[in-house]
Each structure stands twice: as C-alpha cells, then as structure tokens.
mmCIF file of C-alpha atoms and ligand atoms in Angstrom:
data_model
loop_
_atom_site.group_PDB
_atom_site.id
_atom_site.type_symbol
_atom_site.label_atom_id
_atom_site.label_comp_id
_atom_site.label_asym_id
_atom_site.label_seq_id
_atom_site.Cartn_x
_atom_site.Cartn_y
_atom_site.Cartn_z
ATOM 1 C CA MET T 1 10.054 -7.143 40.810
ATOM 2 C CA LYS T 2 7.596 -4.178 41.200
ATOM 3 C CA LEU T 3 6.106 -5.641 37.709
ATOM 4 C CA LYS T 4 5.786 -8.659 39.515
ATOM 5 C CA SER T 5 3.980 -7.827 42.972
ATOM 6 C CA SER T 6 1.705 -5.558 40.734
ATOM 7 C CA ILE T 7 0.620 -8.357 38.333
ATOM 8 C CA CYS T 8 0.154 -9.793 41.736
ATOM 9 C CA ILE T 9 -1.700 -8.199 42.999
ATOM 10 C CA SER T 10 -4.479 -7.229 39.904
ATOM 11 C CA ALA T 11 -5.174 -11.127 40.618
ATOM 12 C CA ALA T 12 -5.926 -10.734 43.878
ATOM 13 C CA LEU T 13 -8.369 -8.238 42.778
ATOM 14 C CA VAL T 14 -10.353 -10.619 39.883
ATOM 15 C CA SER T 15 -10.229 -13.537 42.482
ATOM 16 C CA LEU T 16 -11.977 -11.418 44.468
ATOM 17 C CA ALA T 17 -14.311 -10.461 41.914
ATOM 18 C CA LEU T 18 -15.515 -14.370 40.945
ATOM 19 C CA TYR T 19 -15.607 -15.299 44.881
ATOM 20 C CA VAL T 20 -18.410 -12.323 44.784
ATOM 21 C CA LEU T 21 -19.945 -13.820 40.926
ATOM 22 C CA LEU T 22 -20.326 -17.176 42.589
ATOM 23 C CA HIS T 23 -21.301 -16.766 45.850
ATOM 24 C CA SER T 24 -24.922 -16.429 45.303
ATOM 25 C CA ASP T 25 -24.364 -19.450 43.387
ATOM 26 C CA GLY T 26 -23.479 -21.054 46.348
ATOM 27 C CA LYS T 27 -24.899 -19.746 49.157
ATOM 28 C CA HIS T 28 -27.982 -22.006 50.334
ATOM 29 C CA LYS T 29 -25.476 -25.205 50.060
ATOM 30 C CA VAL T 30 -22.863 -22.835 52.518
ATOM 31 C CA ARG T 31 -25.495 -21.705 55.020
ATOM 32 C CA ALA T 32 -27.331 -25.534 55.725
ATOM 33 C CA LYS T 33 -23.576 -27.262 55.418
ATOM 34 C CA SER T 34 -22.232 -24.711 58.634
ATOM 35 C CA VAL T 35 -25.789 -26.057 60.506
ATOM 36 C CA PHE T 36 -24.960 -29.067 60.844
ATOM 37 C CA ASP T 37 -21.108 -28.759 61.025
ATOM 38 C CA PHE T 38 -22.777 -26.922 64.439
ATOM 39 C CA LEU T 39 -24.878 -30.025 65.591
ATOM 40 C CA ARG T 40 -22.543 -32.733 65.068
ATOM 41 C CA PRO T 41 -20.266 -34.121 67.475
ATOM 42 C CA ALA T 42 -16.322 -33.412 67.864
ATOM 43 C CA PRO T 43 -14.563 -34.411 65.238
ATOM 44 C CA ARG T 44 -12.715 -37.744 65.745
ATOM 45 C CA GLN T 45 -8.827 -37.487 66.528
ATOM 46 C CA LEU T 46 -7.040 -37.917 62.738
ATOM 47 C CA TYR T 47 -3.399 -38.806 64.913
ATOM 48 C CA LYS T 48 -1.422 -40.201 68.119
ATOM 49 C CA LEU T 49 1.624 -39.559 69.903
ATOM 50 C CA ASP T 50 3.496 -42.370 69.010
ATOM 51 C CA PRO T 51 5.722 -42.309 72.111
ATOM 52 C CA SER T 52 8.127 -45.050 71.808
ATOM 53 C CA TRP T 53 9.507 -42.362 69.330
ATOM 54 C CA PRO T 54 12.099 -41.903 69.809
ATOM 55 C CA ARG T 55 13.984 -44.925 71.014
ATOM 56 C CA ASN T 56 17.050 -43.180 72.177
ATOM 57 C CA PRO T 57 16.335 -39.326 73.256
ATOM 58 C CA GLU T 58 19.699 -38.637 74.596
ATOM 59 C CA SER T 59 20.517 -38.727 71.333
ATOM 60 C CA ILE T 60 19.389 -35.619 70.624
ATOM 61 C CA THR T 61 22.605 -33.344 72.296
ATOM 62 C CA GLY T 62 20.632 -30.000 71.060
ATOM 63 C CA VAL T 63 18.049 -28.991 70.189
ATOM 64 C CA PRO T 64 15.554 -29.852 67.184
ATOM 65 C CA TYR T 65 14.542 -26.603 64.494
ATOM 66 C CA ASP T 66 13.182 -28.614 61.602
ATOM 67 C CA ILE T 67 13.367 -32.310 60.977
ATOM 68 C CA ALA T 68 13.119 -33.845 56.805
ATOM 69 C CA VAL T 69 11.385 -37.095 56.266
ATOM 70 C CA ASP T 70 13.315 -39.502 53.817
ATOM 71 C CA HIS T 71 10.817 -42.384 53.184
ATOM 72 C CA VAL T 72 12.236 -44.800 51.000
ATOM 73 C CA ASN T 73 15.487 -45.213 53.479
ATOM 74 C CA SER T 74 12.934 -45.082 56.478
ATOM 75 C CA LEU T 75 15.074 -42.063 57.216
ATOM 76 C CA VAL T 76 14.378 -39.396 59.443
ATOM 77 C CA TYR T 77 16.844 -36.241 59.183
ATOM 78 C CA ILE T 78 16.753 -34.055 62.314
ATOM 79 C CA ALA T 79 18.383 -30.134 61.970
ATOM 80 C CA GLN T 80 19.145 -29.076 65.379
ATOM 81 C CA ARG T 81 21.599 -26.941 67.821
ATOM 82 C CA GLY T 82 23.851 -26.351 70.022
ATOM 83 C CA GLU T 83 27.488 -26.011 71.106
ATOM 84 C CA ASN T 84 29.658 -28.551 70.276
ATOM 85 C CA VAL T 85 27.099 -30.451 68.898
ATOM 86 C CA SER T 86 26.290 -32.247 65.257
ATOM 87 C CA LYS T 87 24.158 -30.153 63.825
ATOM 88 C CA VAL T 88 22.131 -32.655 61.902
ATOM 89 C CA LEU T 89 21.500 -35.675 63.207
ATOM 90 C CA VAL T 90 20.065 -39.624 61.671
ATOM 91 C CA PHE T 91 17.141 -41.283 63.374
ATOM 92 C CA THR T 92 15.671 -44.307 61.653
ATOM 93 C CA GLU T 93 11.994 -44.350 60.934
ATOM 94 C CA ASP T 94 11.760 -47.064 64.412
ATOM 95 C CA GLY T 95 13.545 -44.612 66.387
ATOM 96 C CA TYR T 96 17.266 -45.440 66.734
ATOM 97 C CA PHE T 97 19.656 -42.645 66.185
ATOM 98 C CA LYS T 98 21.687 -44.140 63.330
ATOM 99 C CA THR T 99 24.162 -41.546 62.679
ATOM 100 C CA ALA T 100 25.460 -38.088 62.997
ATOM 101 C CA TRP T 101 26.732 -35.464 60.907
ATOM 102 C CA LYS T 102 30.625 -34.161 60.620
ATOM 103 C CA THR T 103 30.482 -31.573 58.990
ATOM 104 C CA ASN T 104 31.291 -27.966 60.493
ATOM 105 C CA THR T 105 29.583 -25.486 57.617
ATOM 106 C CA LEU T 106 26.258 -25.238 59.513
ATOM 107 C CA ASP T 107 25.860 -22.823 62.018
ATOM 108 C CA MET T 108 21.733 -22.349 62.913
ATOM 109 C CA PRO T 109 20.288 -24.566 60.957
ATOM 110 C CA HIS T 110 16.520 -23.983 60.659
ATOM 111 C CA GLY T 111 14.422 -25.105 57.914
ATOM 112 C CA ILE T 112 15.975 -28.547 56.347
ATOM 113 C CA PHE T 113 14.424 -30.837 53.432
ATOM 114 C CA ALA T 114 15.548 -34.448 51.959
ATOM 115 C CA VAL T 115 14.918 -33.819 47.263
ATOM 116 C CA ILE T 116 14.159 -37.225 46.799
ATOM 117 C CA LYS T 117 13.619 -38.355 43.213
ATOM 118 C CA GLU T 118 12.794 -41.659 41.295
ATOM 119 C CA GLU T 119 12.625 -43.072 44.893
ATOM 120 C CA GLN T 120 15.867 -42.346 46.112
ATOM 121 C CA LEU T 121 17.503 -39.588 48.466
ATOM 122 C CA LYS T 122 19.036 -37.281 46.549
ATOM 123 C CA SER T 123 20.234 -34.439 48.237
ATOM 124 C CA ILE T 124 19.498 -32.571 51.956
ATOM 125 C CA TRP T 125 18.629 -28.553 51.635
ATOM 126 C CA ILE T 126 19.499 -26.199 54.714
ATOM 127 C CA THR T 127 19.091 -23.072 55.556
ATOM 128 C CA ASP T 128 21.467 -21.569 57.705
ATOM 129 C CA VAL T 129 20.039 -18.381 60.171
ATOM 130 C CA GLY T 130 23.470 -18.134 61.570
ATOM 131 C CA GLN T 131 25.803 -14.628 62.228
ATOM 132 C CA GLY T 132 29.181 -16.482 61.552
ATOM 133 C CA SER T 133 31.113 -17.758 58.754
ATOM 134 C CA TYR T 134 28.192 -20.296 56.912
ATOM 135 C CA GLY T 135 25.131 -18.042 58.078
ATOM 136 C CA HIS T 136 22.067 -16.346 56.111
ATOM 137 C CA THR T 137 22.508 -19.033 53.341
ATOM 138 C CA VAL T 138 20.752 -22.452 52.081
ATOM 139 C CA LYS T 139 23.394 -25.349 51.637
ATOM 140 C CA GLN T 140 23.164 -28.728 49.553
ATOM 141 C CA TYR T 141 24.345 -31.145 51.241
ATOM 142 C CA SER T 142 25.011 -34.963 50.078
ATOM 143 C CA PRO T 143 22.805 -37.746 52.026
ATOM 144 C CA SER T 144 26.152 -37.891 54.264
ATOM 145 C CA GLY T 145 26.867 -34.586 55.250
ATOM 146 C CA SER T 146 29.488 -33.430 52.299
ATOM 147 C CA LEU T 147 28.613 -29.864 51.089
ATOM 148 C CA LEU T 148 27.406 -29.410 47.444
ATOM 149 C CA LYS T 149 26.310 -26.471 47.074
ATOM 150 C CA ILE T 150 25.726 -22.963 49.112
ATOM 151 C CA LEU T 151 23.302 -20.438 47.782
ATOM 152 C CA GLY T 152 23.687 -16.566 49.269
ATOM 153 C CA THR T 153 26.924 -14.603 51.242
ATOM 154 C CA PRO T 154 27.672 -16.454 53.066
ATOM 155 C CA GLY T 155 28.332 -15.066 56.434
ATOM 156 C CA ILE T 156 26.876 -11.648 55.296
ATOM 157 C CA ALA T 157 23.759 -10.769 55.692
ATOM 158 C CA GLY T 158 21.559 -8.760 52.990
ATOM 159 C CA HIS T 159 18.652 -8.567 49.994
ATOM 160 C CA LEU T 160 20.465 -8.451 46.844
ATOM 161 C CA THR T 161 19.293 -10.451 44.234
ATOM 162 C CA SER T 162 23.115 -10.166 42.201
ATOM 163 C CA PRO T 163 24.751 -11.822 44.055
ATOM 164 C CA LEU T 164 21.847 -13.280 45.867
ATOM 165 C CA GLN T 165 21.574 -12.496 49.532
ATOM 166 C CA PHE T 166 19.545 -13.960 52.329
ATOM 167 C CA ASP T 167 18.881 -12.695 55.350
ATOM 168 C CA GLN T 168 18.534 -15.416 57.805
ATOM 169 C CA PRO T 169 16.637 -17.365 54.995
ATOM 170 C CA ALA T 170 13.642 -20.205 56.935
ATOM 171 C CA ASP T 171 13.011 -22.723 54.848
ATOM 172 C CA ILE T 172 13.351 -23.942 51.884
ATOM 173 C CA PHE T 173 10.853 -26.431 49.290
ATOM 174 C CA VAL T 174 11.975 -28.402 45.842
ATOM 175 C CA ASP T 175 9.111 -29.920 43.762
ATOM 176 C CA PRO T 176 9.698 -32.506 41.742
ATOM 177 C CA GLU T 177 11.469 -30.482 38.499
ATOM 178 C CA ASP T 178 13.746 -29.417 40.907
ATOM 179 C CA GLU T 179 12.725 -25.870 41.221
ATOM 180 C CA ILE T 180 13.595 -24.042 44.285
ATOM 181 C CA TYR T 181 11.103 -22.727 46.547
ATOM 182 C CA ILE T 182 12.973 -20.460 49.614
ATOM 183 C CA VAL T 183 10.999 -18.460 51.417
ATOM 184 C CA ASP T 184 13.114 -15.364 53.310
ATOM 185 C CA GLY T 185 12.952 -15.050 56.268
ATOM 186 C CA ASP T 186 13.318 -14.724 60.069
ATOM 187 C CA GLY T 187 15.207 -12.451 60.277
ATOM 188 C CA GLY T 188 13.077 -9.174 59.440
ATOM 189 C CA MET T 189 14.597 -7.390 56.930
ATOM 190 C CA ASN T 190 13.486 -9.316 53.866
ATOM 191 C CA ASN T 191 10.329 -10.533 53.488
ATOM 192 C CA ARG T 192 10.219 -12.429 50.470
ATOM 193 C CA LEU T 193 9.437 -15.806 47.964
ATOM 194 C CA LEU T 194 12.203 -16.276 45.957
ATOM 195 C CA LYS T 195 11.964 -19.302 42.985
ATOM 196 C CA LEU T 196 14.552 -21.054 41.692
ATOM 197 C CA THR T 197 15.818 -22.563 38.628
ATOM 198 C CA ASP T 198 17.350 -25.889 38.182
ATOM 199 C CA ASP T 199 20.348 -24.552 37.381
ATOM 200 C CA PHE T 200 20.227 -22.397 40.767
ATOM 201 C CA SER T 201 19.551 -19.118 38.873
ATOM 202 C CA LEU T 202 17.201 -17.083 40.406
ATOM 203 C CA GLN T 203 13.627 -17.101 38.461
ATOM 204 C CA TRP T 204 11.952 -14.371 40.584
ATOM 205 C CA THR T 205 10.856 -12.927 43.997
ATOM 206 C CA MET T 206 7.809 -11.764 45.226
ATOM 207 C CA GLY T 207 6.280 -9.420 48.468
ATOM 208 C CA GLU T 208 8.344 -6.953 50.554
ATOM 209 C CA ASN T 209 7.128 -5.977 53.855
ATOM 210 C CA GLY T 210 3.766 -5.486 54.692
ATOM 211 C CA SER T 211 0.174 -6.870 55.494
ATOM 212 C CA ASP T 212 -1.836 -5.997 51.573
ATOM 213 C CA PRO T 213 -1.539 -9.745 49.700
ATOM 214 C CA CYS T 214 1.612 -10.957 48.288
ATOM 215 C CA HIS T 215 3.945 -9.056 51.098
ATOM 216 C CA PHE T 216 4.812 -11.329 54.180
ATOM 217 C CA TYR T 217 6.076 -10.982 57.364
ATOM 218 C CA ILE T 218 8.476 -13.192 58.533
ATOM 219 C CA PRO T 219 7.644 -15.659 56.281
ATOM 220 C CA HIS T 220 8.519 -18.583 58.071
ATOM 221 C CA SER T 221 7.370 -22.613 56.480
ATOM 222 C CA VAL T 222 6.767 -22.534 52.082
ATOM 223 C CA ALA T 223 5.586 -25.552 50.675
ATOM 224 C CA LEU T 224 3.637 -27.070 47.508
ATOM 225 C CA ASP T 225 1.306 -28.815 46.929
ATOM 226 C CA ASP T 226 0.222 -31.520 44.403
ATOM 227 C CA VAL T 227 -1.747 -29.225 42.022
ATOM 228 C CA GLY T 228 0.116 -26.506 41.571
ATOM 229 C CA ARG T 229 -0.304 -24.356 44.537
ATOM 230 C CA ILE T 230 2.746 -23.238 46.688
ATOM 231 C CA TRP T 231 1.521 -21.919 50.296
ATOM 232 C CA VAL T 232 3.146 -19.716 52.625
ATOM 233 C CA ALA T 233 3.139 -19.546 56.259
ATOM 234 C CA ASP T 234 3.171 -15.998 56.492
ATOM 235 C CA ARG T 235 3.849 -16.026 60.517
ATOM 236 C CA GLY T 236 3.898 -12.677 61.701
ATOM 237 C CA ASN T 237 0.868 -11.594 59.816
ATOM 238 C CA LYS T 238 -1.182 -14.993 60.917
ATOM 239 C CA ARG T 239 -2.100 -16.024 57.574
ATOM 240 C CA ILE T 240 -1.334 -18.685 55.326
ATOM 241 C CA GLN T 241 -0.793 -17.651 51.700
ATOM 242 C CA VAL T 242 -1.583 -19.138 48.348
ATOM 243 C CA PHE T 243 0.242 -18.778 45.352
ATOM 244 C CA ASP T 244 0.035 -19.814 41.584
ATOM 245 C CA THR T 245 3.880 -22.229 40.750
ATOM 246 C CA ALA T 246 2.990 -21.541 37.162
ATOM 247 C CA SER T 247 2.406 -17.581 37.247
ATOM 248 C CA GLY T 248 3.731 -16.722 40.551
ATOM 249 C CA GLU T 249 -0.553 -15.079 41.029
ATOM 250 C CA PHE T 250 -1.865 -15.060 44.697
ATOM 251 C CA ILE T 251 -4.630 -16.992 44.967
ATOM 252 C CA GLY T 252 -5.819 -16.426 48.279
ATOM 253 C CA ILE T 253 -5.430 -16.168 51.628
ATOM 254 C CA TRP T 254 -6.376 -18.135 54.695
ATOM 255 C CA ASP T 255 -5.693 -15.609 58.432
ATOM 256 C CA SER T 256 -9.543 -16.632 59.973
ATOM 257 C CA CYS T 257 -7.553 -20.223 61.581
ATOM 258 C CA PHE T 258 -4.881 -18.491 63.222
ATOM 259 C CA THR T 259 -5.958 -15.801 65.168
ATOM 260 C CA GLU T 260 -4.683 -16.173 68.309
ATOM 261 C CA ASP T 261 -1.502 -16.977 67.078
ATOM 262 C CA GLY T 262 0.476 -17.340 63.668
ATOM 263 C CA PRO T 263 1.280 -20.488 60.881
ATOM 264 C CA TYR T 264 5.057 -21.133 62.195
ATOM 265 C CA SER T 265 4.417 -24.593 59.353
ATOM 266 C CA VAL T 266 2.789 -25.531 56.148
ATOM 267 C CA ARG T 267 3.017 -29.138 55.151
ATOM 268 C CA PHE T 268 0.833 -31.691 54.171
ATOM 269 C CA THR T 269 -0.770 -34.827 55.457
ATOM 270 C CA SER T 270 -0.497 -37.782 52.970
ATOM 271 C CA ASP T 271 -3.582 -38.081 51.793
ATOM 272 C CA LYS T 272 -3.581 -34.044 50.725
ATOM 273 C CA LYS T 273 -6.750 -33.392 52.428
ATOM 274 C CA TYR T 274 -5.158 -31.676 55.319
ATOM 275 C CA ALA T 275 -2.567 -28.965 55.903
ATOM 276 C CA VAL T 276 -0.974 -29.213 58.521
ATOM 277 C CA VAL T 277 -0.032 -26.397 60.781
ATOM 278 C CA VAL T 278 2.006 -25.530 63.961
ATOM 279 C CA GLN T 279 1.558 -22.912 66.657
ATOM 280 C CA LEU T 280 4.735 -22.500 68.530
ATOM 281 C CA ASN T 281 3.561 -19.886 70.940
ATOM 282 C CA ILE T 282 0.258 -22.031 72.074
ATOM 283 C CA SER T 283 2.188 -25.826 71.818
ATOM 284 C CA ARG T 284 -1.087 -26.728 69.510
ATOM 285 C CA MET T 285 -1.082 -28.502 65.375
ATOM 286 C CA LEU T 286 -3.900 -28.362 63.241
ATOM 287 C CA PHE T 287 -4.836 -30.198 60.680
ATOM 288 C CA LEU T 288 -7.155 -27.386 57.855
ATOM 289 C CA ALA T 289 -9.255 -28.997 55.363
ATOM 290 C CA VAL T 290 -7.460 -28.168 52.062
ATOM 291 C CA PRO T 291 -10.091 -27.336 48.553
ATOM 292 C CA PRO T 292 -8.311 -30.200 46.007
ATOM 293 C CA VAL T 293 -7.371 -27.549 42.967
ATOM 294 C CA GLY T 294 -8.099 -24.026 42.958
ATOM 295 C CA GLU T 295 -9.354 -21.323 45.253
ATOM 296 C CA ILE T 296 -8.434 -22.406 49.471
ATOM 297 C CA GLY T 297 -11.895 -20.750 50.372
ATOM 298 C CA VAL T 298 -12.297 -19.575 54.450
ATOM 299 C CA CYS T 299 -9.432 -21.862 55.747
ATOM 300 C CA LYS T 300 -11.260 -24.490 58.083
ATOM 301 C CA VAL T 301 -9.867 -26.961 61.415
ATOM 302 C CA VAL T 302 -11.449 -30.281 60.962
ATOM 303 C CA ASN T 303 -8.659 -31.429 64.245
ATOM 304 C CA THR T 304 -6.530 -29.981 66.302
ATOM 305 C CA ILE T 305 -3.579 -31.770 68.880
ATOM 306 C CA GLN T 306 -3.337 -29.532 71.720
ATOM 307 C CA MET T 307 0.201 -29.986 73.610
ATOM 308 C CA ALA T 308 1.870 -29.358 76.369
ATOM 309 C CA ASP T 309 2.379 -25.524 77.687
ATOM 310 C CA GLY T 310 5.636 -24.975 76.675
ATOM 311 C CA VAL T 311 6.282 -27.111 73.953
ATOM 312 C CA ARG T 312 6.817 -24.949 71.584
ATOM 313 C CA PRO T 313 6.228 -26.553 67.512
ATOM 314 C CA HIS T 314 8.525 -25.334 65.545
ATOM 315 C CA LEU T 315 8.129 -27.170 61.714
ATOM 316 C CA VAL T 316 6.745 -30.123 60.829
ATOM 317 C CA ASP T 317 7.660 -32.914 58.127
ATOM 318 C CA VAL T 318 5.886 -36.023 56.482
ATOM 319 C CA ASN T 319 6.429 -38.659 55.698
ATOM 320 C CA ILE T 320 3.787 -39.310 52.580
ATOM 321 C CA LYS T 321 4.408 -43.031 52.185
ATOM 322 C CA THR T 322 3.051 -43.750 55.915
ATOM 323 C CA GLY T 323 1.467 -40.532 56.778
ATOM 324 C CA SER T 324 3.896 -40.330 60.179
ATOM 325 C CA ILE T 325 4.152 -36.749 61.561
ATOM 326 C CA TYR T 326 7.042 -35.580 62.969
ATOM 327 C CA VAL T 327 7.636 -32.311 65.529
ATOM 328 C CA ALA T 328 10.352 -30.534 66.397
ATOM 329 C CA GLU T 329 10.063 -28.914 69.176
ATOM 330 C CA LEU T 330 12.266 -26.022 70.650
ATOM 331 C CA GLY T 331 10.164 -25.734 74.452
ATOM 332 C CA ALA T 332 10.612 -30.045 74.330
ATOM 333 C CA GLU T 333 13.807 -30.018 73.178
ATOM 334 C CA GLN T 334 12.801 -33.010 71.309
ATOM 335 C CA VAL T 335 11.594 -34.192 68.431
ATOM 336 C CA GLN T 336 7.996 -35.892 68.195
ATOM 337 C CA LYS T 337 6.016 -38.357 66.041
ATOM 338 C CA TYR T 338 2.756 -38.999 65.715
ATOM 339 C CA VAL T 339 0.702 -41.598 63.314
ATOM 340 C CA PRO T 340 -2.371 -41.752 62.288
ATOM 341 C CA LEU T 341 -5.214 -43.165 63.475
HETATM 342 C C1 NAG D 401 33.226 -26.308 73.282
HETATM 343 O O1 NAG D 401 34.936 -26.117 72.532
HETATM 344 C C2 NAG D 401 35.001 -25.810 72.653
HETATM 345 C C3 NAG D 401 36.447 -26.109 72.645
HETATM 346 O O2 NAG D 401 37.051 -27.454 72.512
HETATM 347 C C4 NAG D 401 35.518 -25.521 74.251
HETATM 348 O O3 NAG D 401 36.820 -24.169 74.460
HETATM 349 C C5 NAG D 401 33.736 -25.746 74.845
HETATM 350 O O4 NAG D 401 33.679 -25.544 76.183
HETATM 351 C C6 NAG D 401 33.233 -26.294 74.323
HETATM 352 N N1 NAG D 401 31.880 -26.218 75.105
HETATM 353 C C7 NAG D 401 30.782 -26.223 75.849
HETATM 354 C C8 NAG D 401 29.153 -26.077 75.960
HETATM 355 O O5 NAG D 401 30.830 -28.030 75.693
HETATM 356 C C1 NAG D 402 5.780 -4.740 58.620
HETATM 357 O O1 NAG D 402 5.099 -5.165 58.140
HETATM 358 C C2 NAG D 402 4.430 -5.217 59.867
HETATM 359 C C3 NAG D 402 2.929 -5.731 58.666
HETATM 360 O O2 NAG D 402 2.389 -6.894 58.651
HETATM 361 C C4 NAG D 402 4.128 -4.529 60.015
HETATM 362 O O3 NAG D 402 3.560 -4.713 62.228
HETATM 363 C C5 NAG D 402 6.149 -4.186 60.609
HETATM 364 O O4 NAG D 402 5.752 -3.065 61.534
HETATM 365 C C6 NAG D 402 6.301 -4.034 59.466
HETATM 366 N N1 NAG D 402 8.401 -3.662 59.776
HETATM 367 C C7 NAG D 402 8.521 -2.454 58.986
HETATM 368 C C8 NAG D 402 10.270 -2.530 59.325
HETATM 369 O O5 NAG D 402 8.404 -2.085 58.113
HETATM 370 C C1 NAG D 403 2.434 -16.407 73.919
HETATM 371 O O1 NAG D 403 1.425 -16.541 74.385
HETATM 372 C C2 NAG D 403 1.396 -16.948 75.878
HETATM 373 C C3 NAG D 403 0.512 -17.328 76.537
HETATM 374 O O2 NAG D 403 0.458 -18.284 76.213
HETATM 375 C C4 NAG D 403 1.315 -14.791 76.103
HETATM 376 O O3 NAG D 403 0.955 -14.331 77.141
HETATM 377 C C5 NAG D 403 2.262 -13.713 75.058
HETATM 378 O O4 NAG D 403 1.846 -12.599 75.606
HETATM 379 C C6 NAG D 403 2.328 -15.029 73.470
HETATM 380 N N1 NAG D 403 3.067 -14.247 72.933
HETATM 381 C C7 NAG D 403 3.391 -14.196 71.339
HETATM 382 C C8 NAG D 403 4.466 -13.490 70.910
HETATM 383 O O5 NAG D 403 2.393 -13.626 70.892
#
C-alpha cells in the first residue's frame, strides 16, 4: 500500500513537469479563448426538470440516498432509508411505482449501482453504511432483491484488507469486465479507493486520510469513464481526483470549481462530454467539461442548475441511452428527473 501510494505520488510529479513543459506551447491559444469565454453570453441550459416524475411520489416512503438506472428495461432503482420501509423501490422511467424489494438484509443503503452487460441487467450492488448487523458492507443482489454476495465484514467497521473490512463504504462502480471499484468511505476511519477483481479478490488499494494527491478525505462517489480513467469525488477535500484504471497512477485534480462545497457525486452525461456533480450543502448541480482523453486540465463549469434551498442533492445516475439524469435529494426527500434539452 505504501509502495502503491509512492508510485502514485511520483506519477503526479511527472504529470506536473509535463504540464510545465507543454505550457509555453499552448499559452496564447488558452489566453485568447478565455477572453472570448468572458464575452460570450451565459450558456444555454443543457437539462430541464421533468416535473411529472414520479407520478406516484407517495410511494417513496423513506429518504432516497441514491438511484441506479437500468436503461435496458427503463427502470429506476431507488435506495432509501427509513424505519419499516423497503430499502429499495423500483420505478419505471415513466414515473410509475413498480415494486419494492422484500429483503431485510439492508441497514442503511448509501450507493446503488446497476450492472448491465450484453443488454441485460445482471445485478444491483449496494453499499451499506449502517451500524447494524448488515452494515459496513457492499452487497450484490439479483434484480428482484435476492442477496447474492457480501463484501466486507457485516456489522463490524474496520480497515483490514484480509479479511476485507469497510467503514461506511460510500459508493461502488463496476466496469464492463466486472472489475469493482469501491470508495471507503463515508465514516472517516478509512479514506481509500479499492479495486477488486471479477472474482472479488483485492487487486490494490490506494489512499489514506489527507490532502496530498492520492490521499482522500471522505471519498464519496466513484465512476469510470470510457477511456480508462477513474474519477473520485473527494468530498472532504473539495476536489475530484482522477487516476488511471490500469496502473492506478494519478492523472490530475479538479478543485477550483468546488470552493463553496465539495463534490458529492460523479457520473457522466450520455454523450460523455460532461461530468455531473451535485453539491449537497448548496443544493446545486454542475456540468463540467470532460477532456475526451488523457490529462484532465483545469475544471470548467459549463452549466449549473441551482435547486431550491434545502433540497440537498446527494447522489445521481444517468440513463446512458436517453441521457436522463436522476437525482436523490435528502432534504426534499424525493428523486427528481432531469431530461436533456
Ligand atoms: C416499526 O415496526 C416495529 C415492529 O413492528 C414497531 O414496533 C415500530 O413502532 C415501527 N416503527 C414505525 C416508525 O412505524
Ligand atoms: C483528514 O484530512 C483532512 C485534510 O484533508 C483533515 O482536515 C482532517 O483533520 C484529517 N482527519 C484526521 C482524523 O486526521
Ligand atoms: C452549508 O451552507 C450554509 C449556507 O448555505 C453554511 O452556512 C454552512 O456553513 C454550510 N455547511 C457546510 C458543512 O459547508
């Protein structure tokens, strides 16, 4: 782990040197562009709220923490918390309540992720930050809610890697090869990113508490793009860090867009042009321009949706076919749908 993080930090220095080297080349272009940006009128909105979604809002009986979209079957899986409520609700993308899971194996769901392969929904993963007998785990379910696999040590917070332990794991992302990325977590004890193989063995772990590159402070959301980069919403440090999927090497940091509030979510729009980030405390959704490959440069907000005070958006998911964005809101206790304009 020490070795991993030193490889990571030296990679950071290399990319800094590279940036300095290349800087003189692109300098004038960059300056000219920013003058035009300044003169340009405010960008048009990219998304608008669909106020008719959901059509059965009364079926959301708890507080929704996250959503996973199954674009194949046009379904939305909502992870919610509350006493004596089903922890997972399934809605259609038209907004109708379809079903609720019966499982009693969820304590306090946090992140939820739909694994879709060969145009089929294979499974649903949920991170559980509860303190009860099912807490501190990352669990895989069948689409109808049968428990298939438990990662971590149920009910026990910890930092070990053998046996694997979590402390309030925040989010999970599974890539097309079934490799698993987990950010651990929401609790403060662990501040790390873990990569597991398709047979659930630990491949590497990165990070400890701190604000250096490759360190984290409450890593809250993780996503892969299509060009081999891992994006981590490093909430407590008010920044997004990006790493290489193959080597784990550090690629870059975005921090200048998050001075007012840290990033809670990171997902990508269906055209892959923008990162979708919500900021809970200031009830805002940001669209940030994503460089198509390689270095991530300095972050640039291309569009903002300001929600009402107290809405408190927590995590999001995107329908990669239609582009619709779903937002789980802790303050408003609802899920909202935004559609591309
Ligand atoms: C939940 O169910 C238990 C057992 O049936 C009951 O004692 C408790 O009052 C219920 N809580 C709420 C908030 O309905
Ligand atoms: C974790 O790191 C952050 C800086 O990123 C710092 O503010 C915080 O105090 C640290 N927490 C602990 C328990 O050391
Ligand atoms: C959240 O935002 C409010 C103002 O909107 C501010 O007063 C408060 O300090 C913020 N809290 C945190 C934890 O950032």
